[in-house]
mmCIF file of C-alpha atoms and ligand atoms in Angstrom:
data_model
loop_
_atom_site.group_PDB
_atom_site.id
_atom_site.type_symbol
_atom_site.label_atom_id
_atom_site.label_comp_id
_atom_site.label_asym_id
_atom_site.label_seq_id
_atom_site.Cartn_x
_atom_site.Cartn_y
_atom_site.Cartn_z
ATOM 1 C CA MET E 173 -12.940 6.412 5.479
ATOM 2 C CA ARG E 174 -14.557 3.085 6.294
ATOM 3 C CA LYS E 175 -15.303 0.089 4.074
ATOM 4 C CA TYR E 176 -17.327 -2.950 5.135
ATOM 5 C CA TYR E 177 -18.136 -5.819 2.777
ATOM 6 C CA GLU E 178 -21.402 -7.659 3.402
ATOM 7 C CA LEU E 179 -21.070 -11.409 3.765
ATOM 8 C CA HIS E 180 -24.331 -13.337 3.381
ATOM 9 C CA ASP E 181 -24.426 -16.465 5.483
ATOM 10 C CA ARG E 182 -27.269 -18.594 4.065
ATOM 11 C CA SER E 183 -27.064 -21.354 6.686
ATOM 12 C CA VAL E 184 -30.272 -22.175 8.611
ATOM 13 C CA LYS E 185 -28.527 -21.486 11.896
ATOM 14 C CA ALA E 186 -27.484 -18.041 10.764
ATOM 15 C CA MET E 187 -30.997 -17.222 9.544
ATOM 16 C CA LEU E 188 -32.651 -18.437 12.755
ATOM 17 C CA SER E 189 -30.273 -16.450 14.881
ATOM 18 C CA GLY E 190 -30.740 -13.372 12.716
ATOM 19 C CA GLU E 191 -27.041 -13.296 11.956
ATOM 20 C CA GLY E 192 -27.459 -13.828 8.246
ATOM 21 C CA VAL E 193 -25.430 -10.803 7.286
ATOM 22 C CA LYS E 194 -21.949 -10.344 8.613
ATOM 23 C CA TYR E 195 -19.521 -7.619 7.719
ATOM 24 C CA VAL E 196 -15.949 -7.917 6.611
ATOM 25 C CA LYS E 197 -14.466 -4.830 8.196
ATOM 26 C CA ALA E 198 -11.867 -4.359 5.499
ATOM 27 C CA ASN E 199 -11.142 -0.705 6.276
ATOM 28 C CA GLU E 200 -12.044 0.762 9.667
ATOM 29 C CA THR E 201 -11.534 4.488 10.111
ATOM 30 C CA LEU E 202 -8.648 5.125 7.773
ATOM 31 C CA SER E 203 -7.451 8.669 7.865
ATOM 32 C CA PHE E 204 -4.355 10.081 6.238
ATOM 33 C CA ASP E 205 -3.359 12.328 3.407
ATOM 34 C CA ALA E 206 -0.894 12.304 0.533
ATOM 35 C CA ARG E 207 0.598 15.459 -0.920
ATOM 36 C CA LYS E 208 1.675 16.306 -4.440
ATOM 37 C CA ALA E 209 4.785 14.459 -5.662
ATOM 38 C CA GLU E 210 4.991 12.510 -2.431
ATOM 39 C CA VAL E 211 5.587 8.754 -2.169
ATOM 40 C CA VAL E 212 3.378 7.269 0.540
ATOM 41 C CA ALA E 213 3.740 3.570 1.316
ATOM 42 C CA ILE E 214 0.883 1.554 2.793
ATOM 43 C CA VAL E 215 2.272 -1.491 4.566
ATOM 44 C CA GLY E 216 0.620 -4.375 6.373
ATOM 45 C CA GLU E 217 0.111 -8.132 6.372
ATOM 46 C CA SER E 218 -1.984 -9.924 3.780
ATOM 47 C CA GLY E 219 -5.699 -9.274 4.267
ATOM 48 C CA CYS E 220 -5.295 -6.071 6.310
ATOM 49 C CA GLY E 221 -7.270 -4.039 3.751
ATOM 50 C CA LYS E 222 -4.627 -2.405 1.565
ATOM 51 C CA SER E 223 -6.206 -3.326 -1.781
ATOM 52 C CA THR E 224 -9.676 -2.470 -0.471
ATOM 53 C CA PHE E 225 -8.480 1.042 0.222
ATOM 54 C CA ALA E 226 -6.939 1.275 -3.267
ATOM 55 C CA LYS E 227 -10.203 0.070 -4.826
ATOM 56 C CA VAL E 228 -12.311 2.664 -3.011
ATOM 57 C CA LEU E 229 -9.862 5.356 -4.039
ATOM 58 C CA MET E 230 -10.096 4.250 -7.672
ATOM 59 C CA GLY E 231 -13.896 3.989 -7.575
ATOM 60 C CA LEU E 232 -13.887 0.218 -8.124
ATOM 61 C CA GLU E 233 -15.682 -0.010 -4.749
ATOM 62 C CA THR E 234 -17.496 2.658 -2.770
ATOM 63 C CA ALA E 235 -16.861 3.507 0.869
ATOM 64 C CA THR E 236 -19.298 2.485 3.620
ATOM 65 C CA GLU E 237 -18.714 5.725 5.502
ATOM 66 C CA GLY E 238 -16.450 8.728 5.665
ATOM 67 C CA THR E 239 -14.827 10.828 3.000
ATOM 68 C CA ILE E 240 -11.912 10.737 0.586
ATOM 69 C CA THR E 241 -11.004 14.089 -0.880
ATOM 70 C CA PHE E 242 -8.996 14.237 -4.055
ATOM 71 C CA ASN E 243 -7.973 17.663 -5.359
ATOM 72 C CA GLY E 244 -10.828 19.138 -3.345
ATOM 73 C CA ASP E 245 -13.522 16.718 -4.617
ATOM 74 C CA GLU E 246 -15.192 14.114 -2.416
ATOM 75 C CA ILE E 247 -14.870 10.848 -4.300
ATOM 76 C CA GLU E 248 -15.596 8.033 -1.836
ATOM 77 C CA SER E 249 -19.154 7.295 -3.038
ATOM 78 C CA THR E 250 -18.702 7.759 -6.767
ATOM 79 C CA GLU E 251 -17.994 4.698 -8.852
ATOM 80 C CA VAL E 252 -15.427 5.041 -11.567
ATOM 81 C CA GLN E 253 -18.112 5.019 -14.330
ATOM 82 C CA GLN E 254 -19.715 8.088 -12.761
ATOM 83 C CA ARG E 255 -16.533 10.053 -12.247
ATOM 84 C CA PRO E 256 -15.630 12.885 -14.631
ATOM 85 C CA ARG E 257 -13.072 11.922 -17.258
ATOM 86 C CA GLU E 258 -10.354 14.233 -15.897
ATOM 87 C CA GLN E 259 -10.731 12.743 -12.444
ATOM 88 C CA VAL E 260 -10.365 9.182 -13.734
ATOM 89 C CA ALA E 261 -7.384 10.210 -15.848
ATOM 90 C CA SER E 262 -5.678 11.911 -12.937
ATOM 91 C CA MET E 263 -5.778 8.819 -10.718
ATOM 92 C CA GLN E 264 -4.413 5.637 -12.226
ATOM 93 C CA MET E 265 -3.399 2.266 -10.895
ATOM 94 C CA VAL E 266 -0.618 -0.225 -11.516
ATOM 95 C CA PHE E 267 -2.007 -3.623 -10.557
ATOM 96 C CA GLN E 268 -0.236 -6.481 -8.850
ATOM 97 C CA ASN E 269 -0.701 -8.779 -11.808
ATOM 98 C CA PRO E 270 -0.308 -7.143 -15.237
ATOM 99 C CA ASN E 271 -2.341 -9.989 -16.785
ATOM 100 C CA ASP E 272 -5.421 -8.659 -14.989
ATOM 101 C CA THR E 273 -5.333 -5.355 -16.832
ATOM 102 C CA LEU E 274 -3.820 -5.994 -20.241
ATOM 103 C CA ASN E 275 -6.186 -6.991 -23.000
ATOM 104 C CA PRO E 276 -4.733 -10.229 -24.453
ATOM 105 C CA SER E 277 -6.147 -9.631 -27.919
ATOM 106 C CA MET E 278 -4.859 -6.071 -28.357
ATOM 107 C CA THR E 279 -1.334 -5.009 -29.286
ATOM 108 C CA VAL E 280 0.721 -3.044 -26.789
ATOM 109 C CA GLY E 281 0.486 0.036 -28.980
ATOM 110 C CA GLY E 282 -3.270 -0.420 -29.357
ATOM 111 C CA GLN E 283 -3.941 -0.513 -25.634
ATOM 112 C CA ILE E 284 -1.763 2.460 -24.787
ATOM 113 C CA SER E 285 -3.277 4.472 -27.670
ATOM 114 C CA ARG E 286 -6.732 3.732 -26.359
ATOM 115 C CA VAL E 287 -5.930 5.240 -22.973
ATOM 116 C CA ILE E 288 -4.399 8.345 -24.592
ATOM 117 C CA ARG E 289 -7.575 8.877 -26.658
ATOM 118 C CA LYS E 290 -9.979 7.987 -23.866
ATOM 119 C CA PHE E 291 -8.513 10.618 -21.564
ATOM 120 C CA GLY E 292 -8.345 13.204 -24.325
ATOM 121 C CA VAL E 293 -4.575 13.672 -24.106
ATOM 122 C CA GLU E 294 -4.275 13.518 -27.915
ATOM 123 C CA SER E 295 -6.729 12.657 -30.708
ATOM 124 C CA ASP E 296 -4.697 13.164 -33.879
ATOM 125 C CA ALA E 297 -3.477 9.724 -35.059
ATOM 126 C CA ASP E 298 0.158 10.789 -35.606
ATOM 127 C CA LYS E 299 0.324 12.513 -32.237
ATOM 128 C CA VAL E 300 -1.168 9.502 -30.466
ATOM 129 C CA HIS E 301 1.370 7.232 -32.159
ATOM 130 C CA ASP E 302 4.168 9.591 -31.209
ATOM 131 C CA ARG E 303 3.073 9.636 -27.592
ATOM 132 C CA VAL E 304 2.921 5.815 -27.440
ATOM 133 C CA MET E 305 6.525 5.727 -28.722
ATOM 134 C CA ARG E 306 7.635 8.163 -26.050
ATOM 135 C CA LEU E 307 5.843 6.118 -23.383
ATOM 136 C CA LEU E 308 7.629 2.966 -24.618
ATOM 137 C CA ASP E 309 10.938 4.861 -24.356
ATOM 138 C CA MET E 310 9.962 6.012 -20.891
ATOM 139 C CA VAL E 311 9.447 2.436 -19.648
ATOM 140 C CA LYS E 312 12.572 1.310 -21.535
ATOM 141 C CA LEU E 313 10.871 -1.057 -23.956
ATOM 142 C CA PRO E 314 11.973 -1.249 -27.613
ATOM 143 C CA ARG E 315 9.702 0.742 -29.916
ATOM 144 C CA ASP E 316 8.887 -2.324 -32.028
ATOM 145 C CA PHE E 317 7.023 -3.714 -29.017
ATOM 146 C CA TYR E 318 4.202 -1.508 -30.316
ATOM 147 C CA HIS E 319 2.995 -4.433 -32.427
ATOM 148 C CA ARG E 320 3.369 -7.187 -29.848
ATOM 149 C CA ARG E 321 0.566 -8.791 -27.915
ATOM 150 C CA PRO E 322 0.760 -9.434 -24.146
ATOM 151 C CA ARG E 323 1.447 -13.174 -24.589
ATOM 152 C CA GLN E 324 4.642 -12.296 -26.470
ATOM 153 C CA LEU E 325 6.015 -10.426 -23.442
ATOM 154 C CA SER E 326 7.741 -11.530 -20.236
ATOM 155 C CA GLY E 327 6.152 -10.692 -16.874
ATOM 156 C CA GLY E 328 8.518 -7.770 -16.325
ATOM 157 C CA GLN E 329 7.846 -6.413 -19.817
ATOM 158 C CA LYS E 330 4.088 -6.695 -19.279
ATOM 159 C CA GLN E 331 4.357 -4.714 -16.077
ATOM 160 C CA ARG E 332 6.366 -2.046 -17.949
ATOM 161 C CA VAL E 333 3.406 -1.794 -20.335
ATOM 162 C CA GLY E 334 1.178 -1.534 -17.241
ATOM 163 C CA VAL E 335 3.284 1.396 -16.025
ATOM 164 C CA ALA E 336 3.180 3.059 -19.478
ATOM 165 C CA ARG E 337 -0.605 2.711 -19.513
ATOM 166 C CA ALA E 338 -0.944 4.162 -16.020
ATOM 167 C CA PHE E 339 1.082 7.233 -17.015
ATOM 168 C CA ALA E 340 -0.495 7.606 -20.480
ATOM 169 C CA GLY E 341 -3.188 10.027 -19.267
ATOM 170 C CA ASN E 342 -0.785 12.264 -17.269
ATOM 171 C CA PRO E 343 -2.103 11.234 -13.835
ATOM 172 C CA ALA E 344 -1.550 13.380 -10.752
ATOM 173 C CA MET E 345 -1.594 10.258 -8.625
ATOM 174 C CA VAL E 346 -0.661 6.638 -9.272
ATOM 175 C CA ILE E 347 -1.580 3.815 -6.932
ATOM 176 C CA ALA E 348 0.763 0.866 -7.249
ATOM 177 C CA ASP E 349 -0.694 -2.172 -5.468
ATOM 178 C CA GLU E 350 2.230 -4.544 -4.867
ATOM 179 C CA PRO E 351 3.388 -3.754 -8.417
ATOM 180 C CA VAL E 352 6.278 -6.208 -8.516
ATOM 181 C CA SER E 353 5.220 -9.044 -6.231
ATOM 182 C CA ALA E 354 3.943 -11.180 -9.130
ATOM 183 C CA LEU E 355 7.200 -10.733 -11.049
ATOM 184 C CA ASP E 356 10.346 -12.812 -11.054
ATOM 185 C CA VAL E 357 12.697 -11.688 -8.258
ATOM 186 C CA SER E 358 15.384 -10.907 -10.840
ATOM 187 C CA VAL E 359 13.329 -8.109 -12.439
ATOM 188 C CA GLN E 360 11.587 -6.720 -9.332
ATOM 189 C CA ALA E 361 14.242 -4.115 -8.514
ATOM 190 C CA ALA E 362 14.439 -2.847 -12.099
ATOM 191 C CA VAL E 363 10.665 -2.367 -12.404
ATOM 192 C CA THR E 364 10.463 -0.669 -8.990
ATOM 193 C CA GLU E 365 13.342 1.642 -9.934
ATOM 194 C CA LEU E 366 11.672 2.490 -13.228
ATOM 195 C CA LEU E 367 8.426 3.377 -11.472
ATOM 196 C CA MET E 368 10.265 5.616 -9.001
ATOM 197 C CA GLU E 369 12.245 7.307 -11.760
ATOM 198 C CA ILE E 370 9.081 8.150 -13.701
ATOM 199 C CA GLN E 371 7.332 9.305 -10.533
ATOM 200 C CA ARG E 372 10.188 11.725 -9.726
ATOM 201 C CA GLU E 373 10.417 13.019 -13.270
ATOM 202 C CA HIS E 374 6.669 13.714 -13.501
ATOM 203 C CA GLY E 375 6.145 14.890 -9.912
ATOM 204 C CA THR E 376 3.398 12.281 -9.544
ATOM 205 C CA THR E 377 1.986 11.419 -6.133
ATOM 206 C CA LEU E 378 2.599 7.714 -5.628
ATOM 207 C CA LEU E 379 0.757 5.431 -3.227
ATOM 208 C CA PHE E 380 2.926 2.355 -3.026
ATOM 209 C CA ILE E 381 1.223 -0.646 -1.425
ATOM 210 C CA SER E 382 3.442 -3.401 -0.045
ATOM 211 C CA HIS E 383 3.479 -6.016 2.692
ATOM 212 C CA ASP E 384 7.193 -5.512 3.183
ATOM 213 C CA LEU E 385 8.735 -2.636 5.159
ATOM 214 C CA SER E 386 12.210 -3.327 3.778
ATOM 215 C CA VAL E 387 10.969 -2.755 0.224
ATOM 216 C CA VAL E 388 9.537 0.674 0.967
ATOM 217 C CA ARG E 389 12.378 1.913 3.188
ATOM 218 C CA TYR E 390 14.376 3.441 0.359
ATOM 219 C CA LEU E 391 11.507 4.674 -1.775
ATOM 220 C CA ALA E 392 8.832 6.128 0.493
ATOM 221 C CA ASP E 393 8.727 9.630 1.958
ATOM 222 C CA ARG E 394 6.080 8.503 4.420
ATOM 223 C CA ILE E 395 4.799 5.135 5.611
ATOM 224 C CA VAL E 396 1.327 4.149 6.827
ATOM 225 C CA VAL E 397 1.307 0.874 8.801
ATOM 226 C CA MET E 398 -2.056 -0.947 8.708
ATOM 227 C CA TYR E 399 -3.379 -3.844 10.755
ATOM 228 C CA LEU E 400 -6.867 -5.332 10.294
ATOM 229 C CA GLY E 401 -8.144 -2.329 8.392
ATOM 230 C CA GLN E 402 -6.849 0.232 10.865
ATOM 231 C CA ILE E 403 -3.840 2.508 10.904
ATOM 232 C CA MET E 404 -1.433 1.580 13.684
ATOM 233 C CA GLU E 405 1.235 4.121 12.893
ATOM 234 C CA GLN E 406 2.068 6.704 10.271
ATOM 235 C CA GLY E 407 5.092 8.906 9.872
ATOM 236 C CA THR E 408 8.040 9.807 7.701
ATOM 237 C CA THR E 409 10.158 6.791 6.771
ATOM 238 C CA GLU E 410 12.781 7.885 9.287
ATOM 239 C CA GLU E 411 10.168 8.223 12.048
ATOM 240 C CA VAL E 412 8.707 4.777 11.364
ATOM 241 C CA PHE E 413 12.147 3.164 11.353
ATOM 242 C CA SER E 414 13.220 4.577 14.730
ATOM 243 C CA PRO E 415 11.619 4.738 18.211
ATOM 244 C CA PRO E 416 9.002 5.500 19.310
ATOM 245 C CA TYR E 417 7.465 2.574 17.436
ATOM 246 C CA HIS E 418 3.991 1.118 17.479
ATOM 247 C CA PRO E 419 4.513 -2.411 18.889
ATOM 248 C CA TYR E 420 3.255 -3.867 15.593
ATOM 249 C CA THR E 421 5.740 -1.807 13.576
ATOM 250 C CA GLU E 422 8.447 -2.884 16.007
ATOM 251 C CA ALA E 423 7.589 -6.532 15.298
ATOM 252 C CA LEU E 424 7.504 -5.945 11.524
ATOM 253 C CA LEU E 425 10.895 -4.230 11.681
ATOM 254 C CA SER E 426 12.405 -7.124 13.563
ATOM 255 C CA ALA E 427 11.450 -9.346 10.608
ATOM 256 C CA VAL E 428 13.200 -7.123 8.046
ATOM 257 C CA PRO E 429 16.161 -8.970 6.517
ATOM 258 C CA ILE E 430 19.514 -7.177 6.809
ATOM 259 C CA ALA E 431 22.551 -7.995 4.719
ATOM 260 C CA ASP E 432 24.890 -5.563 6.525
ATOM 261 C CA THR E 433 27.083 -7.558 8.968
ATOM 262 C CA THR E 434 27.759 -4.457 11.073
ATOM 263 C CA ILE E 435 24.067 -4.226 11.985
ATOM 264 C CA ASP E 436 22.080 -6.629 14.152
ATOM 265 C CA LYS E 437 18.478 -6.438 15.323
ATOM 266 C CA ARG E 438 16.285 -7.404 18.227
ATOM 267 C CA LYS E 439 14.069 -10.376 17.568
ATOM 268 C CA ILE E 440 10.378 -10.104 18.327
ATOM 269 C CA VAL E 441 8.149 -13.057 17.637
ATOM 270 C CA LEU E 442 4.581 -12.261 16.632
ATOM 271 C CA GLU E 443 2.418 -14.837 18.344
ATOM 272 C CA GLY E 444 -0.643 -16.435 16.784
ATOM 273 C CA ASN E 445 -2.246 -15.751 13.439
ATOM 274 C CA LEU E 446 -3.925 -12.709 12.000
ATOM 275 C CA PRO E 447 -7.449 -12.605 13.500
ATOM 276 C CA SER E 448 -10.463 -12.604 11.181
ATOM 277 C CA VAL E 449 -11.662 -9.278 9.798
ATOM 278 C CA VAL E 450 -15.245 -10.532 10.102
ATOM 279 C CA ASN E 451 -14.816 -10.644 13.839
ATOM 280 C CA PRO E 452 -11.850 -8.417 14.650
ATOM 281 C CA PRO E 453 -10.684 -8.064 18.278
ATOM 282 C CA VAL E 454 -12.334 -5.214 20.168
ATOM 283 C CA GLY E 455 -10.192 -2.601 21.845
ATOM 284 C CA CYS E 456 -6.835 -2.570 20.131
ATOM 285 C CA PRO E 457 -7.014 -4.863 17.068
ATOM 286 C CA PHE E 458 -3.420 -5.952 17.742
ATOM 287 C CA HIS E 459 -3.974 -7.063 21.358
ATOM 288 C CA THR E 460 -4.135 -10.811 20.608
ATOM 289 C CA ARG E 461 -0.524 -10.746 19.364
ATOM 290 C CA CYS E 462 1.057 -7.746 21.060
ATOM 291 C CA HIS E 463 4.317 -8.383 22.954
ATOM 292 C CA ARG E 464 3.870 -5.138 24.894
ATOM 293 C CA LYS E 465 0.204 -5.455 25.851
ATOM 294 C CA ILE E 466 -0.325 -3.585 29.127
ATOM 295 C CA GLY E 467 -3.549 -5.156 30.332
ATOM 296 C CA LYS E 468 -7.345 -5.310 30.123
ATOM 297 C CA ILE E 469 -7.574 -1.834 28.629
ATOM 298 C CA CYS E 470 -5.991 -3.145 25.410
ATOM 299 C CA GLU E 471 -8.857 -5.661 25.096
ATOM 300 C CA THR E 472 -11.693 -3.269 25.848
ATOM 301 C CA THR E 473 -10.833 0.224 24.704
ATOM 302 C CA ARG E 474 -9.747 1.516 21.343
ATOM 303 C CA PRO E 475 -6.290 3.071 21.834
ATOM 304 C CA PRO E 476 -5.807 6.832 21.533
ATOM 305 C CA VAL E 477 -3.758 8.278 18.696
ATOM 306 C CA LEU E 478 -0.512 9.540 20.232
ATOM 307 C CA VAL E 479 1.001 12.501 18.432
ATOM 308 C CA ASP E 480 4.789 12.309 18.398
ATOM 309 C CA SER E 481 5.240 15.069 15.793
ATOM 310 C CA ASP E 482 3.278 16.867 13.063
ATOM 311 C CA THR E 483 3.915 13.882 10.834
ATOM 312 C CA HIS E 484 4.186 10.967 13.274
ATOM 313 C CA GLN E 485 1.212 9.266 14.980
ATOM 314 C CA ILE E 486 0.889 5.991 16.885
ATOM 315 C CA ALA E 487 -2.350 4.327 18.071
ATOM 316 C CA CYS E 488 -1.511 2.706 21.420
ATOM 317 C CA HIS E 489 -2.373 2.726 25.137
ATOM 318 C CA ILE E 490 1.293 2.852 26.170
ATOM 319 C CA PRO E 491 2.239 6.436 27.061
ATOM 320 C CA LEU E 492 4.376 8.138 24.430
ATOM 321 C CA GLU E 493 7.276 8.654 26.867
ATOM 322 C CA GLU E 494 7.483 4.903 27.400
ATOM 323 C CA LEU E 495 7.440 4.179 23.676
ATOM 324 C CA GLN E 496 10.121 6.818 23.219
ATOM 325 C CA ALA E 497 12.347 4.947 25.675
ATOM 326 C CA VAL E 498 12.147 1.690 23.714
ATOM 327 C CA LEU E 499 15.527 0.689 22.272
ATOM 328 C CA PRO E 500 15.976 0.737 18.514
ATOM 329 C CA VAL E 501 15.280 -2.569 16.734
ATOM 330 C CA PHE E 502 18.513 -2.140 14.747
ATOM 331 C CA PHE E 503 21.881 -1.603 16.418
ATOM 332 C CA ALA E 504 25.527 -1.575 15.348
ATOM 333 C CA VAL E 505 27.754 -4.549 16.149
ATOM 334 C CA ASP E 506 31.495 -5.118 15.743
ATOM 335 C CA SER E 507 33.064 -7.986 13.796
ATOM 336 C CA ASP E 508 32.376 -10.616 16.471
ATOM 337 C CA GLY E 509 28.763 -9.546 16.853
ATOM 338 C CA THR E 510 29.147 -7.516 20.076
ATOM 339 C CA PRO E 511 26.984 -4.385 20.178
ATOM 340 C CA THR E 512 29.067 -1.237 19.845
ATOM 341 C CA GLY E 513 28.489 2.253 21.202
ATOM 342 C CA GLY E 514 26.737 1.157 24.397
ATOM 343 C CA GLY E 515 23.462 0.646 22.548
ATOM 344 C CA ALA E 516 23.240 -2.956 23.699
ATOM 345 C CA PRO E 517 19.750 -4.374 23.439
ATOM 346 C CA ALA E 518 19.055 -5.205 27.067
ATOM 347 C CA GLU E 519 15.366 -5.812 26.430
ATOM 348 C CA SER E 520 14.069 -8.458 24.110
ATOM 349 C CA THR E 521 10.313 -8.780 24.256
ATOM 350 C CA ALA E 522 9.693 -6.892 27.480
ATOM 351 C CA GLY E 523 5.997 -6.514 28.137
ATOM 352 C CA GLY E 524 5.072 -3.024 29.395
HETATM 353 N N1 LIG V 299 -15.544 -8.216 -2.376
HETATM 354 C C1 LIG V 299 -15.283 -8.652 -1.149
HETATM 355 N N2 LIG V 299 -16.253 -9.220 -0.385
HETATM 356 C C2 LIG V 299 -15.992 -9.635 0.876
HETATM 357 N N3 LIG V 299 -14.790 -9.537 1.469
HETATM 358 C C3 LIG V 299 -13.777 -8.992 0.772
HETATM 359 C C4 LIG V 299 -13.964 -8.531 -0.583
HETATM 360 N N4 LIG V 299 -12.784 -8.044 -1.023
HETATM 361 C C5 LIG V 299 -11.897 -8.203 0.000
HETATM 362 N N5 LIG V 299 -12.494 -8.756 1.069
HETATM 363 C C6 LIG V 299 -11.890 -9.062 2.379
HETATM 364 O O1 LIG V 299 -11.460 -7.835 2.951
HETATM 365 C C7 LIG V 299 -10.228 -8.022 3.642
HETATM 366 C C8 LIG V 299 -9.190 -7.082 3.112
HETATM 367 O O2 LIG V 299 -8.834 -7.482 1.801
HETATM 368 P P1 LIG V 299 -7.753 -6.724 0.920
HETATM 369 O O3 LIG V 299 -7.710 -7.349 -0.401
HETATM 370 O O4 LIG V 299 -8.008 -5.274 1.001
HETATM 371 O O5 LIG V 299 -6.398 -7.065 1.722
HETATM 372 P P2 LIG V 299 -4.882 -6.742 1.350
HETATM 373 O O6 LIG V 299 -4.321 -6.010 2.517
HETATM 374 O O7 LIG V 299 -4.790 -6.099 0.026
HETATM 375 O O8 LIG V 299 -4.214 -8.188 1.295
HETATM 376 P P3 LIG V 299 -3.057 -8.759 0.327
HETATM 377 O O9 LIG V 299 -1.758 -8.301 0.922
HETATM 378 O O10 LIG V 299 -3.222 -10.245 0.447
HETATM 379 O O11 LIG V 299 -3.298 -8.268 -1.054
HETATM 380 C C9 LIG V 299 -9.844 -9.480 3.457
HETATM 381 O O12 LIG V 299 -10.223 -10.185 4.611
HETATM 382 C C10 LIG V 299 -10.648 -9.921 2.251
HETATM 383 O O13 LIG V 299 -10.939 -11.293 2.347
HETATM 384 S S1 LIG V 300 -2.824 -0.693 22.670
HETATM 385 FE FE1 LIG V 300 -2.092 -2.404 23.922
HETATM 386 S S2 LIG V 300 -2.286 -4.203 22.593
HETATM 387 FE FE2 LIG V 300 -2.422 -2.389 21.274
HETATM 388 S S3 LIG V 300 -0.371 -2.057 20.570
HETATM 389 FE FE3 LIG V 300 -0.613 -0.800 22.372
HETATM 390 S S4 LIG V 300 0.100 -2.096 24.062
HETATM 391 FE FE4 LIG V 300 -0.208 -3.436 22.306
HETATM 392 MG MG1 LIG V 301 -3.939 -6.665 -1.812
#
């Protein structure tokens, strides 16, 4: 799937040069799948195209090219208004900021009821009411919150309502786009745990979008690592957290905070800033910052997708055997910080 946004540059210079329309290449050739009841995390820096992908999936935007198949239906070009009711019901989203989705003038009960009716889950008034109560129980909010309005709730409570709403129509898949990043740190873990608990109980497929690998480590079955709208690596969580790594993943891992004093990690500094998506680097998009860049080929030629296993793929010009020989980012140390078990990190930022 590919998604470009048109940017209209109205400057005289742009018009004279015929470069009036530029494209924000938000998603470039994204290709992966998510299976029933699976938790797939999409991870990458700010601006790499994670929300764009979520929006195309939800029908809030349409794709520029390519296909997205959901339960056998191609959905990439159909806006949400044109999608059949069951399809919309079966794919729901938990947004980053609950204020964006909750109607400030409606009670909590009113907005959840509306979703239940809209998706035809129940129509009888008593049954709808009963289902709202069960959804409030599910997200661990007191039942008398039925009558409250969003402004009478804390951020964490609002997001619990957001979760209840997302699950109100019995979705097969829920997309959670940084669902806790707007919340106070003290409630983030509880809301994430709640979401995971409900996902497991209902066997829902969950696409969990985050910019933080450490957050998704303990909740994702599989991880997709994105950079400038492209997939750099995808694999099971275990595969992504151990070599072979994509050099970008390796750098992200080295930035993961660790509290365990028996574990240390190699430090890799990502140089420079994220390049613009309007004018992304040719060849490998990561070449301007890669600590393992092997030469000109990285600047000119799009890297091949290396297949490490049925589930693990890495887009890089470095041969797989070389990536397999890279030392783990994390290694065990004893009490005075000396690496144990002979796994000493001899290399630091060795270029290929
Ligand atoms: N409607 C739009 N028109 C033009 N460009 C857009 C539009 N929406 C997003 N973009 C651009 O597309 C790129 C990808 O944006 P997107 O929101 O998908 O990133 P993201 O990975 O979700 O980032 P974040 O972690 O900050 O939420 C960004 O450069 C953004 O500025
Ligand atoms: S293709 Fe080259 S620049 Fe890109 S990640 Fe691999 S080594 Fe680095
Ligand atoms: Mg986003």
